[in-house]
Short mmCIF file of C-alpha atoms in Angstrom, two decimals:
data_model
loop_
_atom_site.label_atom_id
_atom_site.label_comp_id
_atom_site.label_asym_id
_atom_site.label_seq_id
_atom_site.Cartn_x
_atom_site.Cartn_y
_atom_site.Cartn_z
CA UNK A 1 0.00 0.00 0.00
CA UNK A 2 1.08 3.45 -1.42
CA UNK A 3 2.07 6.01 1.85
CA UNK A 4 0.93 9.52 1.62
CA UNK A 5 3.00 11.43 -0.92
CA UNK A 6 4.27 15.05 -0.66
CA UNK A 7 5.79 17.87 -2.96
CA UNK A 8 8.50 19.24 -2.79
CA UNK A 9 9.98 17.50 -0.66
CA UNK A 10 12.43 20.81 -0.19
CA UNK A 11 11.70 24.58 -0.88
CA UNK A 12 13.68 27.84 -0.35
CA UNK A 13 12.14 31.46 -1.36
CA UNK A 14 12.43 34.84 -0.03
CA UNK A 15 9.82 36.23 2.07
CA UNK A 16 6.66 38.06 0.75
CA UNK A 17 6.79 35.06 -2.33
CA UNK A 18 4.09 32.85 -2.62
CA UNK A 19 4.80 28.93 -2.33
CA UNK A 20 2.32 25.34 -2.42
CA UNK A 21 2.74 22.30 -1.37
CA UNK A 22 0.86 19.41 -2.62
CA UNK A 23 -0.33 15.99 -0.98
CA UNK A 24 -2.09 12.68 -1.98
CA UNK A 25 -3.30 10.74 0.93
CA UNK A 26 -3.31 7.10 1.04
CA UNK A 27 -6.32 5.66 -1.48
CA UNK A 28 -9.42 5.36 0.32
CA UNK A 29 -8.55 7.58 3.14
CA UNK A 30 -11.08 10.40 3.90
CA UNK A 31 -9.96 12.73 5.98
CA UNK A 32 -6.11 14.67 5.71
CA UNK A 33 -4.44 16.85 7.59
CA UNK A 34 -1.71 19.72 7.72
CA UNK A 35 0.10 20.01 9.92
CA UNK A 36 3.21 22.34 10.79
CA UNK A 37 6.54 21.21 12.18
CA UNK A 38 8.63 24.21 13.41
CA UNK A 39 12.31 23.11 14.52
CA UNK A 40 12.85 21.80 18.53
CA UNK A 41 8.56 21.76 18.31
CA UNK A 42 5.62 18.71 17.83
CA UNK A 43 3.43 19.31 14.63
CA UNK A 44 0.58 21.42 15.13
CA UNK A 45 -2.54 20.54 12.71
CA UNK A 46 -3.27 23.69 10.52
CA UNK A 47 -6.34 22.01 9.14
CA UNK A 48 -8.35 19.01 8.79
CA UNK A 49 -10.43 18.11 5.79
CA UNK A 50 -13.46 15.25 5.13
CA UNK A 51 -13.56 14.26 1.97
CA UNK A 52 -13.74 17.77 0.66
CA UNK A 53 -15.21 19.53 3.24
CA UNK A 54 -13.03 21.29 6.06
CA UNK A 55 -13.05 20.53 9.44
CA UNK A 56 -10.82 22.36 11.72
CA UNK A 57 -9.29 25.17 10.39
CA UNK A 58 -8.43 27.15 13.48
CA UNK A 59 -5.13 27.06 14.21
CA UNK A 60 -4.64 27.99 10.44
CA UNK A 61 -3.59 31.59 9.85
CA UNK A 62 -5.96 32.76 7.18
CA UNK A 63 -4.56 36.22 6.29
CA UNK A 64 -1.40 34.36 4.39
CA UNK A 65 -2.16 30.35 4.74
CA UNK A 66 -5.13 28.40 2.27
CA UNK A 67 -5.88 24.92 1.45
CA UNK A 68 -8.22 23.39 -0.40
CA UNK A 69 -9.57 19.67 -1.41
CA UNK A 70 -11.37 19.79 -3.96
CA UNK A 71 -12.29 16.67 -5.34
CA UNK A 72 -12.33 14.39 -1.73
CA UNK A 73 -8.73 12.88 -2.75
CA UNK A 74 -5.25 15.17 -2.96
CA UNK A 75 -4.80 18.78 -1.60
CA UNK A 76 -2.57 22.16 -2.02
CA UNK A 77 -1.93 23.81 0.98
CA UNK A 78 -0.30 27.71 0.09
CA UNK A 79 1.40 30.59 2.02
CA UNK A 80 1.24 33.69 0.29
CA UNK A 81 3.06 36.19 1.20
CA UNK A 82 5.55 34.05 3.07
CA UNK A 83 7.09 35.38 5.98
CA UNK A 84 10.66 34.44 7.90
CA UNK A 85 8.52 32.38 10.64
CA UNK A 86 6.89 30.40 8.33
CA UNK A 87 9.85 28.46 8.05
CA UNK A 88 8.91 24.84 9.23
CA UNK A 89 8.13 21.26 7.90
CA UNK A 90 5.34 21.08 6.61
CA UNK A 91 3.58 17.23 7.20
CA UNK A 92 0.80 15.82 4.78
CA UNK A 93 -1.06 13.14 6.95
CA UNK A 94 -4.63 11.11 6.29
CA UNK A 95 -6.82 8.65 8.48
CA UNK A 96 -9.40 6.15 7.19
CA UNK A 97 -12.73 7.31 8.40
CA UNK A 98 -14.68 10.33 9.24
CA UNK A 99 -15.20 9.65 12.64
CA UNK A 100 -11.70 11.65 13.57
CA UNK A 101 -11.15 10.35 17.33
CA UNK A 102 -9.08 7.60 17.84
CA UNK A 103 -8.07 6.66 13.90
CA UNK A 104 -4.34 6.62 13.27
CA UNK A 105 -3.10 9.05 11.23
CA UNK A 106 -0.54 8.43 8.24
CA UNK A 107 2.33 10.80 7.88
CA UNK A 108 3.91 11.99 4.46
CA UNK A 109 7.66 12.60 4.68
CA UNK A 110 6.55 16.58 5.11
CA UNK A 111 8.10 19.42 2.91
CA UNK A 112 10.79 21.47 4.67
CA UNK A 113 10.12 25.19 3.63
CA UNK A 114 13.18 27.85 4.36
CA UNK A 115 12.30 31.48 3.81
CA UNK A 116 14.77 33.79 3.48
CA UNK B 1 -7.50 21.65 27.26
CA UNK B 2 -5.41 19.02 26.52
CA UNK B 3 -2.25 18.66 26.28
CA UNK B 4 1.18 15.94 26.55
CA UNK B 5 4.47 16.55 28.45
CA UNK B 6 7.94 14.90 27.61
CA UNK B 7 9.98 15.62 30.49
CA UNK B 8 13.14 14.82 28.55
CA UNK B 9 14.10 16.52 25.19
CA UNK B 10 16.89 13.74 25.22
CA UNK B 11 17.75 9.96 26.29
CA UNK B 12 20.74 7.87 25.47
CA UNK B 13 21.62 4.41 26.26
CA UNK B 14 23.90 1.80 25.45
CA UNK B 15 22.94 -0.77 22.56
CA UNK B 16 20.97 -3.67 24.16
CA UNK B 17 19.97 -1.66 27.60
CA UNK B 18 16.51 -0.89 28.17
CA UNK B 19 14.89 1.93 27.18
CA UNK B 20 11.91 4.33 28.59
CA UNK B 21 10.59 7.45 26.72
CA UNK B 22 8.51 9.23 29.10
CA UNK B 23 5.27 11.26 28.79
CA UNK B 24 2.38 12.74 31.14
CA UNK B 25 -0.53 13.89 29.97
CA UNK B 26 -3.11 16.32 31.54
CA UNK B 27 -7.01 16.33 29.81
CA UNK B 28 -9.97 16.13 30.88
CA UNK B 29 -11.79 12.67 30.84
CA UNK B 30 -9.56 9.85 29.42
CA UNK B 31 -7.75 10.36 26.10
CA UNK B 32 -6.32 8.42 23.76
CA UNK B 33 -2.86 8.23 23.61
CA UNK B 34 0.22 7.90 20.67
CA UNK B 35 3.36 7.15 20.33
CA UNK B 36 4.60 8.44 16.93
CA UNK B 37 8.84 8.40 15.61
CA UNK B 38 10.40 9.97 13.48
CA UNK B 39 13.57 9.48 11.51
CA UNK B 40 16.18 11.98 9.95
CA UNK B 41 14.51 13.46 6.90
CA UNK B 42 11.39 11.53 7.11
CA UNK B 43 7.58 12.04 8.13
CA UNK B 44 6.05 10.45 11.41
CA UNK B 45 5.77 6.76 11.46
CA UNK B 46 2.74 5.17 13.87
CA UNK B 47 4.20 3.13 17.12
CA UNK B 48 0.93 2.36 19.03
CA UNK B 49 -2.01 3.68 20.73
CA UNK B 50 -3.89 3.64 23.63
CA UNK B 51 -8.01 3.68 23.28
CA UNK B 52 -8.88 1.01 26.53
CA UNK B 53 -8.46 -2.00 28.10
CA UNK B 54 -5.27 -3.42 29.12
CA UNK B 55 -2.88 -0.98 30.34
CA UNK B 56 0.23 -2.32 28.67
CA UNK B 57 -0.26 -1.74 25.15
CA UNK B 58 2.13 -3.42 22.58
CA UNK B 59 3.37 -1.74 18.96
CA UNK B 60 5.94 -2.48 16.41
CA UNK B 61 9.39 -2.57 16.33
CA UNK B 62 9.11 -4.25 19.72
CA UNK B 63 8.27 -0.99 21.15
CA UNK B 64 5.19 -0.71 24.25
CA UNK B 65 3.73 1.05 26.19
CA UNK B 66 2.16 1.29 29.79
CA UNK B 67 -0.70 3.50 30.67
CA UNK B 68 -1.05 4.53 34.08
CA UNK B 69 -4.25 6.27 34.83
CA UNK B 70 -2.99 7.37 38.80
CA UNK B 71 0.25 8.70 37.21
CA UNK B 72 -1.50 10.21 34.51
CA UNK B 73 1.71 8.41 32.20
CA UNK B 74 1.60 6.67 28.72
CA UNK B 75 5.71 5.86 28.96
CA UNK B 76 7.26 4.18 26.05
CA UNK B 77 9.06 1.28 26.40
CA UNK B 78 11.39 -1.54 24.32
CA UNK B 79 13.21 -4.21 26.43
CA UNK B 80 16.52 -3.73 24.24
CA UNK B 81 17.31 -0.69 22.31
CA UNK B 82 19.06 -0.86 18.76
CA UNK B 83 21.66 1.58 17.38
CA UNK B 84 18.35 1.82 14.72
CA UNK B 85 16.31 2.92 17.35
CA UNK B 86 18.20 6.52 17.51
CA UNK B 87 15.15 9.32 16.31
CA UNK B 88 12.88 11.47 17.73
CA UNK B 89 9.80 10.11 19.51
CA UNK B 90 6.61 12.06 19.90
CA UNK B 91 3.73 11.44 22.76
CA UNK B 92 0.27 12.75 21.36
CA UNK B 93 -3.34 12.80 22.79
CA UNK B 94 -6.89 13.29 21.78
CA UNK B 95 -9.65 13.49 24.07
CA UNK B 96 -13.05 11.37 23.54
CA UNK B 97 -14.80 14.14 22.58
CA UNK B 98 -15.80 15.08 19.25
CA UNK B 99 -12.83 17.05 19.66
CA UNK B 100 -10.51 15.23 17.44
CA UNK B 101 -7.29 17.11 17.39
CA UNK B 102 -4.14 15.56 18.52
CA UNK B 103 -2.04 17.48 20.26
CA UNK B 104 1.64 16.74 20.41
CA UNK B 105 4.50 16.90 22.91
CA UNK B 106 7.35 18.65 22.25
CA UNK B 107 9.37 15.12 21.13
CA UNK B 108 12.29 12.92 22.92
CA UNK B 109 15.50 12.48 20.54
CA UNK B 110 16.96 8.76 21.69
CA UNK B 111 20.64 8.01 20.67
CA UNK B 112 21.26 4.37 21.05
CA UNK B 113 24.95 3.70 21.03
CA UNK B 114 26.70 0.84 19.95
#
């Protein structure tokens, strides 16, 4: 069984530039998550998605970050304007059902963003 | 609020000693509990979870873990550590709630040496 895939797997701009990152979950999987790695921290989950629909989308910061999932399967997640403390990993991961609690989530191998 | 502690940002041990990667949690109600690693370069890979029943909960790579309710502890375990066991480990909770999100401690890095 295929993992969940992410591109790139490495990415360096300058800040105020615009950037995406792309993920396909594991076949079958309905729900995905974003989550953001920052150096010496645990991930923090950005946003969740069912199917195409979002969950959770609190933690994400909405005047630069947006994702979208638009046909149930793989998502974009994108920073625009990027700023210096964006720089983090940025980790892909999907669970089985919609029922969120308790499922194991499935971790990509994340995208490590550097802005400069 | 929820949310995990690991008391140690680092362990080491000697090849083929025991080895304990501790975390505490503090929620309300009972969460459920997970042990994640995570190797150089690489995403999170799964190493067990708690949901109920017997305390001592067993995962792969010979890893396991004990819940202790009283202690409010979900330590990690594995009799006898590898020089392949060396990464970062990561204790995460979620409450029973249809609050889903799993929250994440702030991660262990183990160096086994040979």
């Amino acid at each position: 069984e295929a993992g969940v895939a992410q591109s790139p797997r490495y990415k360096i701009i300058e800040k105020r530039q615009s950037v995406a990152f792309w993920c396909n979950p594991i076949s079958g999987h309905a729900t995905l998550y974003w989550y953001q790695q920052i150096l010496g921290q645990g991930p923090k989950l950005l946003i969740q998605f069912q199917n195409n629909g979002v969950v959770d989308d609190s933690q994400l910061p909405k005047d630069r970050f947006s994702a979208e999932r638009l046909k149930g399967v793989d998502s974009t997640l994108k920073i625009q304007p990027a700023k210096l403390e964006d720089s983090a990993v940025y980790l892909c991961a999907s669970s089985l059902g919609t029922s969120g609690s308790q499922e194991t989530q499935y971790f990509g191998p994340g995208t490590r963003l550097l802005v400069l | 609020a929820q949310s995990v502690a690991q008391p140690e940002d680092q362990v080491n041990v000697a090849e083929g000693n025991p080895l304990t990667v501790k975390c505490t949690y503090s929620v309300s109600g009972n969460p459920y509990l997970f042990w994640y690693v995570q190797y150089p370069n690489r995403g999170l890979q799964f190493l067990l979870k708690y949901i109920t029943g017997d305390n001592l909960v067993k995962g792969s790579y010979g890893f396991e873990a004990e819940f202790n309710k009283s202690q409010t502890s979900f330590h990690l375990k594995k009799p006898s550590a590898l020089v392949s066991d060396s990464a970062l480990y990561f204790c995460a909770s979620q409450p029973r709630s249809n609050d889903y999100k799993l929250s994440f401690g702030a991660g262990t890095t183990v160096t086994v040496r040979a």
